[in-house]
PDB file of C-alpha atoms in Angstrom:
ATOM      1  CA  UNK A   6      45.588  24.035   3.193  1.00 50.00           C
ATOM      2  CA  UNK A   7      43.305  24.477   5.959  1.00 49.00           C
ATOM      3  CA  UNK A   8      41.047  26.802   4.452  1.00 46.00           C
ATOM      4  CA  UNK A   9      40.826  24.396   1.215  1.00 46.00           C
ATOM      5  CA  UNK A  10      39.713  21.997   3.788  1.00 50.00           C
ATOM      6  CA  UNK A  11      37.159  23.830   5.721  1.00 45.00           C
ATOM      7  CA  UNK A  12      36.353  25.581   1.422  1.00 40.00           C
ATOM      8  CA  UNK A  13      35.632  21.485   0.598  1.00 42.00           C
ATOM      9  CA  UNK A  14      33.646  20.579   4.028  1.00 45.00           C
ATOM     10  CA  UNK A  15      31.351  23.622   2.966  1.00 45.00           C
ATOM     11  CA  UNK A  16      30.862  22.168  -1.047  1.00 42.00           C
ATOM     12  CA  UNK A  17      29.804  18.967   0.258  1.00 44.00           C
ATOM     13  CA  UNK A  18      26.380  18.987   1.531  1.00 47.00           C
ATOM     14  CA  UNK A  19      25.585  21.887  -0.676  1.00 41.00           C
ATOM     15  CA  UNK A  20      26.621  19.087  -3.334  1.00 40.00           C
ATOM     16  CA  UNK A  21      24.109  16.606  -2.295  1.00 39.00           C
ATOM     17  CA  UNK A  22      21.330  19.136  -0.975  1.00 40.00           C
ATOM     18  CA  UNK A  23      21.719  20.552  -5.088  1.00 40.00           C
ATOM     19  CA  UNK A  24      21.433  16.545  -5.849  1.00 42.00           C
ATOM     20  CA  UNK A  25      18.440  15.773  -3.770  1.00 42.00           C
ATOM     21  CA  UNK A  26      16.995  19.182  -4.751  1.00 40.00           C
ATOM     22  CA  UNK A  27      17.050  18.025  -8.598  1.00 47.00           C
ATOM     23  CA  UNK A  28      15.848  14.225  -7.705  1.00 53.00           C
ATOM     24  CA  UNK A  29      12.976  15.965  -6.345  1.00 67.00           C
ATOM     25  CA  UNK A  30      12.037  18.726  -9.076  1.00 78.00           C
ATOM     26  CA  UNK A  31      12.341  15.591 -11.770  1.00 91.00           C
ATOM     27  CA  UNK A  32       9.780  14.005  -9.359  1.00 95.00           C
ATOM     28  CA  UNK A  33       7.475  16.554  -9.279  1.00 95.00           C
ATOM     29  CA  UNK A  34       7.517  16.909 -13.227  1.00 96.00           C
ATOM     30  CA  UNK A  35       6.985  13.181 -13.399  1.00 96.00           C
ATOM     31  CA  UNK A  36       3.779  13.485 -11.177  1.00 96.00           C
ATOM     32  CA  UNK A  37       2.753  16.456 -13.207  1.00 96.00           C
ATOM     33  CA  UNK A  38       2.527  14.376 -16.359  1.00 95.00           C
ATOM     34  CA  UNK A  39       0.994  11.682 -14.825  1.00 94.00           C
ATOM     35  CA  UNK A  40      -1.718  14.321 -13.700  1.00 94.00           C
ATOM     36  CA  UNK A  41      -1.888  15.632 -16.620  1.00 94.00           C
ATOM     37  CA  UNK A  42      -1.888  12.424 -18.636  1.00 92.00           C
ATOM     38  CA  UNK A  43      -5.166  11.315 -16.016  1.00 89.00           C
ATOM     39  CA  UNK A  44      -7.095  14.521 -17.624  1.00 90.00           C
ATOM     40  CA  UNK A  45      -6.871  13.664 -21.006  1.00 89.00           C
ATOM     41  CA  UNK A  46      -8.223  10.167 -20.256  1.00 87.00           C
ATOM     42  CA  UNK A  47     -10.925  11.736 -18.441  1.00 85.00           C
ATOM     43  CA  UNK A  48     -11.598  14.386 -21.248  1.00 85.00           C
ATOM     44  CA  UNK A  49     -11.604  11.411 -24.001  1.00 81.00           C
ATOM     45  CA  UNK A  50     -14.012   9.223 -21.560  1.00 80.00           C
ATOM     46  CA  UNK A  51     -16.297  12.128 -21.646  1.00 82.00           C
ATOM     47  CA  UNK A  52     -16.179  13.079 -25.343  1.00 77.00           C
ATOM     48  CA  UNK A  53     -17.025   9.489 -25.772  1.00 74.00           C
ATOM     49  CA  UNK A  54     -19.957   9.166 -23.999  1.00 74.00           C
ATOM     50  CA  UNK A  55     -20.980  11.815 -25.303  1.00 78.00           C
ATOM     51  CA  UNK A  56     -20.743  10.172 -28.867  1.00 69.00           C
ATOM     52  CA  UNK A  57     -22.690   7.298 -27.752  1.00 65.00           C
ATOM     53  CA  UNK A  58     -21.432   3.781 -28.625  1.00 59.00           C
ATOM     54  CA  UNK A  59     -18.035   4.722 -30.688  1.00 59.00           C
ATOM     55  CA  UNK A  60     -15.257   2.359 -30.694  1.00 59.00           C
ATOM     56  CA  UNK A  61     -12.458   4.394 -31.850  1.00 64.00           C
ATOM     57  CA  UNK A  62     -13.139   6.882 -28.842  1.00 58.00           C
ATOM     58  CA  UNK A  63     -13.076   4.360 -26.660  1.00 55.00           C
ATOM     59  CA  UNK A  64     -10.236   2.486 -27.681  1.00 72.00           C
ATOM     60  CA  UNK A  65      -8.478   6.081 -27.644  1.00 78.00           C
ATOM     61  CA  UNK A  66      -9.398   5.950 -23.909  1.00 79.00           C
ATOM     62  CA  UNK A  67      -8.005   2.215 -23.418  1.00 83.00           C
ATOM     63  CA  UNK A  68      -4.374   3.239 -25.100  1.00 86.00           C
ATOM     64  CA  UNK A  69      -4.422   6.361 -23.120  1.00 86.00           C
ATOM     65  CA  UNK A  70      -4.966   4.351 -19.800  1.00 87.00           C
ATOM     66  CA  UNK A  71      -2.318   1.803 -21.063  1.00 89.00           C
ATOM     67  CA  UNK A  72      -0.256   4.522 -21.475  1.00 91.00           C
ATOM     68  CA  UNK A  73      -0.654   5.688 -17.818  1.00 91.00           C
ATOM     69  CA  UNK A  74      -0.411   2.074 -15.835  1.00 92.00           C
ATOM     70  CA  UNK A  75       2.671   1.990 -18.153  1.00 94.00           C
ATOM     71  CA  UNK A  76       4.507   5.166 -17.276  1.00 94.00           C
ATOM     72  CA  UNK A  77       3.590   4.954 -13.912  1.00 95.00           C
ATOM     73  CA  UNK A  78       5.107   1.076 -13.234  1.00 96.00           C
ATOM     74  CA  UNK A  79       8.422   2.498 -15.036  1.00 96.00           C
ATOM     75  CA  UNK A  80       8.388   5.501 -12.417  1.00 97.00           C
ATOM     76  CA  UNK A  81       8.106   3.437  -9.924  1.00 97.00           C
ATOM     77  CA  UNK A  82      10.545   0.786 -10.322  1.00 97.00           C
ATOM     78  CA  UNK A  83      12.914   2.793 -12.529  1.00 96.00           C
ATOM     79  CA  UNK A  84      13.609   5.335  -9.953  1.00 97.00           C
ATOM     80  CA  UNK A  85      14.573   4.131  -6.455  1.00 96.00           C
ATOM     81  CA  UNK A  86      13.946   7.827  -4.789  1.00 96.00           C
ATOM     82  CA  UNK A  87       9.808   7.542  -5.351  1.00 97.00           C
ATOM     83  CA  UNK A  88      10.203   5.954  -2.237  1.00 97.00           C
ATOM     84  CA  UNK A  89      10.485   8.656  -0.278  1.00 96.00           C
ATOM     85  CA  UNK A  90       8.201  11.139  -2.315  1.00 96.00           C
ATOM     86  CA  UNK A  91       4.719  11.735  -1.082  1.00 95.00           C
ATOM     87  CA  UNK A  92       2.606  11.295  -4.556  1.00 96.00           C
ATOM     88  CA  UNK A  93       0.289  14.348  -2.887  1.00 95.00           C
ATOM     89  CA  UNK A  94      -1.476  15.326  -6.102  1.00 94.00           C
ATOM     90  CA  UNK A  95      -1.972  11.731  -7.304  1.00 93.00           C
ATOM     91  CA  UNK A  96      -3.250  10.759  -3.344  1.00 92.00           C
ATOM     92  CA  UNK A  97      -5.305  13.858  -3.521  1.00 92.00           C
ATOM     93  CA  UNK A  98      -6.988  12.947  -6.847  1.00 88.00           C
ATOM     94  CA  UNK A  99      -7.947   9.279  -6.119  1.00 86.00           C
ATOM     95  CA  UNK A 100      -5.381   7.929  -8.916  1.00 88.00           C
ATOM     96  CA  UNK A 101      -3.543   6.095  -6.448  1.00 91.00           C
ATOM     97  CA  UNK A 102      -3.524   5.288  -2.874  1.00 92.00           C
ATOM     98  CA  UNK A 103      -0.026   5.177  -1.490  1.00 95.00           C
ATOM     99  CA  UNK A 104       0.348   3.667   1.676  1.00 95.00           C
ATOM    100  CA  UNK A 105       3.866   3.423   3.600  1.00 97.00           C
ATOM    101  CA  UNK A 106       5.078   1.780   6.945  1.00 97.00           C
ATOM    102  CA  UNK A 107       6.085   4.061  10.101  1.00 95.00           C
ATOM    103  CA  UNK A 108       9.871   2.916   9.422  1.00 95.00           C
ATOM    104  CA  UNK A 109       9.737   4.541   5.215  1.00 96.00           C
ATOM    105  CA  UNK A 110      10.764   1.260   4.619  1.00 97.00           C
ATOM    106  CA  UNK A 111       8.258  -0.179   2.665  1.00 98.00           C
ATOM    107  CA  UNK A 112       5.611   0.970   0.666  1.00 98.00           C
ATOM    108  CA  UNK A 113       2.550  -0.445  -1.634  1.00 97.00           C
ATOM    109  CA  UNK A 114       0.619   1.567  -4.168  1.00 96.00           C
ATOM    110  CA  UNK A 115      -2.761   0.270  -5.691  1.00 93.00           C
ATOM    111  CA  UNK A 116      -3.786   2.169  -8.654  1.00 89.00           C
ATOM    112  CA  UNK A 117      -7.496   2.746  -8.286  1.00 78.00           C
ATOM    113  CA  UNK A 118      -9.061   4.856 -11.409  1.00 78.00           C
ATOM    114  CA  UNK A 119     -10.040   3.505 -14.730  1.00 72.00           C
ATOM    115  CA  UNK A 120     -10.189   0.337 -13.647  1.00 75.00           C
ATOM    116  CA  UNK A 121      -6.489  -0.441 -13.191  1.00 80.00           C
ATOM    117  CA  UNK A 122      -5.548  -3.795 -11.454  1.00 82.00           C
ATOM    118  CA  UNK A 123      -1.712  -2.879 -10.861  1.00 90.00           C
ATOM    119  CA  UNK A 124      -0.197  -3.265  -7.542  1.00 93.00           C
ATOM    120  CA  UNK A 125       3.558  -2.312  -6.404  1.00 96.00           C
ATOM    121  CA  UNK A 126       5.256  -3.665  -3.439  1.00 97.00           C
ATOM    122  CA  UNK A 127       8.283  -1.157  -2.824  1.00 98.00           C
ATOM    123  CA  UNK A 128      10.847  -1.413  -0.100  1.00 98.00           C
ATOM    124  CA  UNK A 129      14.551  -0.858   0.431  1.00 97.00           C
ATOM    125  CA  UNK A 130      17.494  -2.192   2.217  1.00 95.00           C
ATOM    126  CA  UNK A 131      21.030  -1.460   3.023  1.00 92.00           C
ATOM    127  CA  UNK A 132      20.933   1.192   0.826  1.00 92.00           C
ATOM    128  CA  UNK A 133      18.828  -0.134  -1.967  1.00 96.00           C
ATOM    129  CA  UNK A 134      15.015  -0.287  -3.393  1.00 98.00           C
ATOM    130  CA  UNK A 135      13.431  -3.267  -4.989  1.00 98.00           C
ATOM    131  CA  UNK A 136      10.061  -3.477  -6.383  1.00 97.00           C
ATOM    132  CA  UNK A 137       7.784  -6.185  -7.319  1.00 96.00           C
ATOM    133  CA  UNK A 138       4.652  -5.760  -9.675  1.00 95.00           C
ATOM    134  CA  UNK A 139       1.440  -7.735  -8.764  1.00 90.00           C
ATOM    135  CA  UNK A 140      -1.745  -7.206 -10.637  1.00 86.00           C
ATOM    136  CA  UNK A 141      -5.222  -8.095  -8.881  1.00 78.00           C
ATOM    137  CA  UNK A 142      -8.138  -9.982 -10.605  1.00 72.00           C
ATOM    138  CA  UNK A 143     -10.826  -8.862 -12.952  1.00 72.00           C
ATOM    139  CA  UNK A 144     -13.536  -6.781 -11.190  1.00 68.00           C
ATOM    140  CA  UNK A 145     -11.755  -6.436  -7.828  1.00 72.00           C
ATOM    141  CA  UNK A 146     -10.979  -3.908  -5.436  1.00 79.00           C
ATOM    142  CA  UNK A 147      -7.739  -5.053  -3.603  1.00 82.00           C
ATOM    143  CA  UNK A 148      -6.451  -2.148  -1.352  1.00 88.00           C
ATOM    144  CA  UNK A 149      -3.763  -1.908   1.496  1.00 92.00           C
ATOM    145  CA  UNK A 150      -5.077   0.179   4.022  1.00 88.00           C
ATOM    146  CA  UNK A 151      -1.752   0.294   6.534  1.00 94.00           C
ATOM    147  CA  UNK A 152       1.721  -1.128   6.717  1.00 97.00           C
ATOM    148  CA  UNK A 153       2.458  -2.397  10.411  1.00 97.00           C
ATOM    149  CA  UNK A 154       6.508  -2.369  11.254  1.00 96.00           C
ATOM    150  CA  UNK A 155       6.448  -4.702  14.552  1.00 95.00           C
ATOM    151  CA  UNK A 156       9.811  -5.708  15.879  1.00 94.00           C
ATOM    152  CA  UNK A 157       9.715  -9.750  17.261  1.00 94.00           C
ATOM    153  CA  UNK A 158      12.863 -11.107  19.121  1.00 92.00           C
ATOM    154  CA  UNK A 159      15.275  -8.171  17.588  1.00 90.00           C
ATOM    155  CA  UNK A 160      14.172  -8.454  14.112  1.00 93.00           C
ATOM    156  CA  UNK A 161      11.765  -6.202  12.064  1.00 96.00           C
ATOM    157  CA  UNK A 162       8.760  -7.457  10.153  1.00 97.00           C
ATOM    158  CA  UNK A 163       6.294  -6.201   8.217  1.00 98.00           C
ATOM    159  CA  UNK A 164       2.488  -6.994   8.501  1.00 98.00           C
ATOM    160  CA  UNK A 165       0.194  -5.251   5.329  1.00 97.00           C
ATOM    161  CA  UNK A 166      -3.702  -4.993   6.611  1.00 95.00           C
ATOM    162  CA  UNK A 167      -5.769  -5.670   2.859  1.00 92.00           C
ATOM    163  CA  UNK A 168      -9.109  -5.418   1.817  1.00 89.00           C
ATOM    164  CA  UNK A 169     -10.787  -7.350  -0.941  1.00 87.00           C
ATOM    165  CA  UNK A 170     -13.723  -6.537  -2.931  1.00 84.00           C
ATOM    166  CA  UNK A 171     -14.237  -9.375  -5.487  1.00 78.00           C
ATOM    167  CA  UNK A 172     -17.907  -8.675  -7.021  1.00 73.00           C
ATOM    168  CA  UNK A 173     -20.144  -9.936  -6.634  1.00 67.00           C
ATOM    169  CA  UNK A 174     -19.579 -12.059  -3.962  1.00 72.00           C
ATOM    170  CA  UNK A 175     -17.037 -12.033  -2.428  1.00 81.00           C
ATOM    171  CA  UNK A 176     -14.997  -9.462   0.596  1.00 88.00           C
ATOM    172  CA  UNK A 177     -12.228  -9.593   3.013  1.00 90.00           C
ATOM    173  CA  UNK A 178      -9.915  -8.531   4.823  1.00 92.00           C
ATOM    174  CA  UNK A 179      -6.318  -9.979   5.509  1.00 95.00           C
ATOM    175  CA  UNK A 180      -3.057  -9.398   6.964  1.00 97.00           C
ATOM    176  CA  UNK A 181      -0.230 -11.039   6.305  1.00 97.00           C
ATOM    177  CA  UNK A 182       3.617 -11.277   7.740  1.00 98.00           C
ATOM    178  CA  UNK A 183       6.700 -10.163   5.650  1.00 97.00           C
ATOM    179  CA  UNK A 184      10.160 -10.000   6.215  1.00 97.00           C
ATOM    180  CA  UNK A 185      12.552  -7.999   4.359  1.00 97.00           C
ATOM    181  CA  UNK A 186      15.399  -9.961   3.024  1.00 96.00           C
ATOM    182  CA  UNK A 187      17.701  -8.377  -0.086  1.00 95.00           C
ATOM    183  CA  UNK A 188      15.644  -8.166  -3.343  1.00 95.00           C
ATOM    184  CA  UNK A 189      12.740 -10.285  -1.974  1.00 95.00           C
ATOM    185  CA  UNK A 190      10.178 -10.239   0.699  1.00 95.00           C
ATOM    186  CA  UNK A 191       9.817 -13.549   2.510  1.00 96.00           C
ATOM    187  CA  UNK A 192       6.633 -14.626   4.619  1.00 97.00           C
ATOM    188  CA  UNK A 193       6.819 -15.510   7.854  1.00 97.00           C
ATOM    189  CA  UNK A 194       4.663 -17.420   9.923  1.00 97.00           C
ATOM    190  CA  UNK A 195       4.385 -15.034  12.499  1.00 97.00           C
ATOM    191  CA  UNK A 196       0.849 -15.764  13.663  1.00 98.00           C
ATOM    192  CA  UNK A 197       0.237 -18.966  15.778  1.00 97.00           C
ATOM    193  CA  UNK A 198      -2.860 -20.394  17.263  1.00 94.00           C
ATOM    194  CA  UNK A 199      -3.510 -23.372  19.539  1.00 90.00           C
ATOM    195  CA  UNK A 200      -3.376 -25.197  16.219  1.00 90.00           C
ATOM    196  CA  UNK A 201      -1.045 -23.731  14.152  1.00 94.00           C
ATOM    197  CA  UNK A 202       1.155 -21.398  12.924  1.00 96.00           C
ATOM    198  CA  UNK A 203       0.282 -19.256   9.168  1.00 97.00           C
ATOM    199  CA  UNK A 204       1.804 -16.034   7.904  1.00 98.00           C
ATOM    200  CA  UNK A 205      -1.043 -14.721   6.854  1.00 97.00           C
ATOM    201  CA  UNK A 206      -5.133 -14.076   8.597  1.00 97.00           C
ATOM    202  CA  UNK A 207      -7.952 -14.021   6.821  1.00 95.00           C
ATOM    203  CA  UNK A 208     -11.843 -12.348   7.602  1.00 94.00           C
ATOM    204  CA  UNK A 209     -14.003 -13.157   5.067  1.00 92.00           C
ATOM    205  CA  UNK A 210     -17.606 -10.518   5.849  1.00 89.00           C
ATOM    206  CA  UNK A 211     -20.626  -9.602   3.599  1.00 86.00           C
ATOM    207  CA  UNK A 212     -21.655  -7.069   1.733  1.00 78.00           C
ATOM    208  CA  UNK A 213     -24.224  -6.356   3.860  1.00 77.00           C
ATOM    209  CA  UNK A 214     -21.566  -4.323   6.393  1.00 77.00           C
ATOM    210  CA  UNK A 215     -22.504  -1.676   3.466  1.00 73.00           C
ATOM    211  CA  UNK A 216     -25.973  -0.999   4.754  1.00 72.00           C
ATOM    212  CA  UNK A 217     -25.992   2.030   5.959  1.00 70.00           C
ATOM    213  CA  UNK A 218     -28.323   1.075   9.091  1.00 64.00           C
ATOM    214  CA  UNK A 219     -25.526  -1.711  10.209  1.00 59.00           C
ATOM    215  CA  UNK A 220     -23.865  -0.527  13.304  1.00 52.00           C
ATOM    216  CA  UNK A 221     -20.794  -2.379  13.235  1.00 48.00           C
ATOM    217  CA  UNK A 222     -19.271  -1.746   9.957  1.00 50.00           C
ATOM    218  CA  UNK A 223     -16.379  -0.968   8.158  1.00 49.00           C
ATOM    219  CA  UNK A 224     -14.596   1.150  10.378  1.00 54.00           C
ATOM    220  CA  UNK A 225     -13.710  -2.464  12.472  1.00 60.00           C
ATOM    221  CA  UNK A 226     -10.281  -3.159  10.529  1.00 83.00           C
ATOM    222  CA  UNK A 227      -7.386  -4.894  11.553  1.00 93.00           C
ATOM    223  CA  UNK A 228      -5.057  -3.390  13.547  1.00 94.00           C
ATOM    224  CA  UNK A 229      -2.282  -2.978  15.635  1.00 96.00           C
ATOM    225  CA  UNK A 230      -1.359  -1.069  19.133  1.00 95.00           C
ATOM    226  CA  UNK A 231       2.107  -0.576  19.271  1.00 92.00           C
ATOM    227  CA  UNK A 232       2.322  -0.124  22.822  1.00 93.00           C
ATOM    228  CA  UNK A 233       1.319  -3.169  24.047  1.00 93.00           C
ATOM    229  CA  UNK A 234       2.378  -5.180  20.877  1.00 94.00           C
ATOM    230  CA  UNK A 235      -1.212  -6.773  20.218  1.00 96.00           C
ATOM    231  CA  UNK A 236      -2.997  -7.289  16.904  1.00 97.00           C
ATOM    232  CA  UNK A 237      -6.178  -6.815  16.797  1.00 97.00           C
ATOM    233  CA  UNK A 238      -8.290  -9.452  14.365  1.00 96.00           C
ATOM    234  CA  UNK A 239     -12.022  -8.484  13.714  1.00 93.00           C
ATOM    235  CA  UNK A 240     -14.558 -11.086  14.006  1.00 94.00           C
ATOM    236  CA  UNK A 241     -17.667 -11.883  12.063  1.00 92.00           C
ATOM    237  CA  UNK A 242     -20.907 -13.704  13.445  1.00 91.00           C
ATOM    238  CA  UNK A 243     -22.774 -16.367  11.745  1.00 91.00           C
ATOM    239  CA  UNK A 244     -24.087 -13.924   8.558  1.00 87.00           C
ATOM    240  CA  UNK A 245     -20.658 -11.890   7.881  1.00 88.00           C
ATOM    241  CA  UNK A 246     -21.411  -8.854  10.231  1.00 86.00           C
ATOM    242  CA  UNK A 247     -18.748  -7.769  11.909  1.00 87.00           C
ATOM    243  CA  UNK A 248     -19.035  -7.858  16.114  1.00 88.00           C
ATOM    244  CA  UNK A 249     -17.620  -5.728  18.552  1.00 88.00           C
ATOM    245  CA  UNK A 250     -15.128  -8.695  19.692  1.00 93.00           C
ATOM    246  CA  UNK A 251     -11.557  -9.519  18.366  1.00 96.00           C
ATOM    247  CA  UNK A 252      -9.057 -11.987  18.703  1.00 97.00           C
ATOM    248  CA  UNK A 253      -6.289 -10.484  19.962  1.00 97.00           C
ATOM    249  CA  UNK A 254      -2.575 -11.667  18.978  1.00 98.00           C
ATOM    250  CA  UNK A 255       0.473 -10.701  21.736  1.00 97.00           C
ATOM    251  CA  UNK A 256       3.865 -10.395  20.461  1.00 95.00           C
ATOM    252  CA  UNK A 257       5.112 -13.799  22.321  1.00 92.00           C
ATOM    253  CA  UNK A 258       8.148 -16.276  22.152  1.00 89.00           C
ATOM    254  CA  UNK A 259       9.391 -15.284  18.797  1.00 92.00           C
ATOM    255  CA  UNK A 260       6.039 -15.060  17.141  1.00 95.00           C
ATOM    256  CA  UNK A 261       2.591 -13.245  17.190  1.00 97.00           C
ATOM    257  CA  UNK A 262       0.473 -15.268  19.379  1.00 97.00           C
ATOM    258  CA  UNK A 263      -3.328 -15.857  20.021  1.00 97.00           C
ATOM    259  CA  UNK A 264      -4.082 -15.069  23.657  1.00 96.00           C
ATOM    260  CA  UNK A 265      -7.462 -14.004  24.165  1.00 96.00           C
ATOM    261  CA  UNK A 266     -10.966 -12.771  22.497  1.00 96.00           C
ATOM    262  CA  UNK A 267     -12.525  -9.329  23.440  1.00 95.00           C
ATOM    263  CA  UNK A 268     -13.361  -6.108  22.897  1.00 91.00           C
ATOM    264  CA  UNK A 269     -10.811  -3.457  21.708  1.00 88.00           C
ATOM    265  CA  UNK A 270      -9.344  -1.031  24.216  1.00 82.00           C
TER     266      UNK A 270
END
């Protein structure tokens, strides 16, 4: 009896290293024909143009990226393991930007080629992944840069930094606060001021923090030092151009609040 025992102690992880060993070979085949499927809509884009004005090659090119947004959403929130799979060749080929909190508990991919709008929330609890399906407006750019996990008073939440392109007038940045709860994610208002108390920040800017002369640009996202629990929120002068000053939030009685303005360590 003992050596069925110690026989059975031996099958089991073998069992589930087989298991997640299939998951993710099925994943990588998956990724492969979304690769794949992103070539031939490149290859028909290309024969068209080269055609000149032809509707039926381009409307061959509008089912084929249908076809992708379509088996990519189904991926996604038919299969709770994507999760925790990287996406390197779709990361690596601008298809999608994947970005995922410290904790692997939540993730949000923006589909950025051909146009594509879609945008998945993913996270998971107590043993199970939920999605939800958001699509951005005509002619934007919407983009999560980072996922923030910052722990308040024993709890975890979850603080997504954005940026916003809407052309042609219109660019921001945001960050807003999220708490995991079951199948949904709630917002919080985490962030209080001397006036109030909102779950999300907004920075409007111009476009003209494109010009490639303008010192204080881009790089000046929000952010967050997990060491000495502070967010850091960019601010703007009088014309949209970002300054070298921030307003800086403290984790503080049960919330995220604003202390001071300054520079950034």
């Amino acid at each position: 009896m003992n050596y069925l025992i110690k026989y059975l102690l031996l099958l089991i992880p073998a069992f589930f290293y087989s298991k997640a060993f299939t998951q993710s070979k099925d994943l990588v085949e998956k990724e492969n024909e979304l690769i794949a499927l992103n070539s031939k809509i490149d290859y028909k884009l290309r024969l068209a143009l080269s055609k000149g004005y032809d509707s039926t090659s381009y409307n061959s090119v509008d089912h084929n990226v249908a076809v992708f947004e379509q088996a990519f959403t189904h991926l996604i929130t038919s299969d709770p393991n994507t999760i925790d799979y990287p996406f390197n060749k779709l990361r690596d080929s601008s298809i999608c930007v994947v970005t995922t909190a410290a904790d692997g508990k939540m993730r949000v991919y923006n589909l950025n080629s051909w146009q594509l709008l879609t945008q998945i929330y993913q996270w998971k609890e107590k043993g199970k992944v939920y999605t939800k399906v958001t699509r951005n407006q005509k002619d934007s750019i919407l983009l999560c840069r980072e996922i923030y996990a910052i722990p308040v008073n024993g709890k975890r939440y979850y603080l997504p930094v954005t940026s916003t392109i809407i052309w042609p007038s219109h660019a921001m940045q945001s960050v807003a606060a999220w708490r995991i709860n079951g199948n949904s994610l709630e917002p919080v208002t985490l962030f209080k001021n001397k006036s109030k108390k909102q779950d999300h920040i907004e920075v409007p800017f111009s476009f003209y923090n494109f010009a490639p002369k303008i010192k204080d640009s881009l790089l000046a996202f929000i952010s967050y030092d997990n060491l000495q629990k502070k967010v850091y929120i960019p601010c703007v002068n009088e014309k949209g151009l970002f300054t070298q000053r921030y307003f800086i939030y403290e984790v503080k009685d049960g919330c995220l609040e604003l202390t001071q303005t300054g520079p950034h360590p």
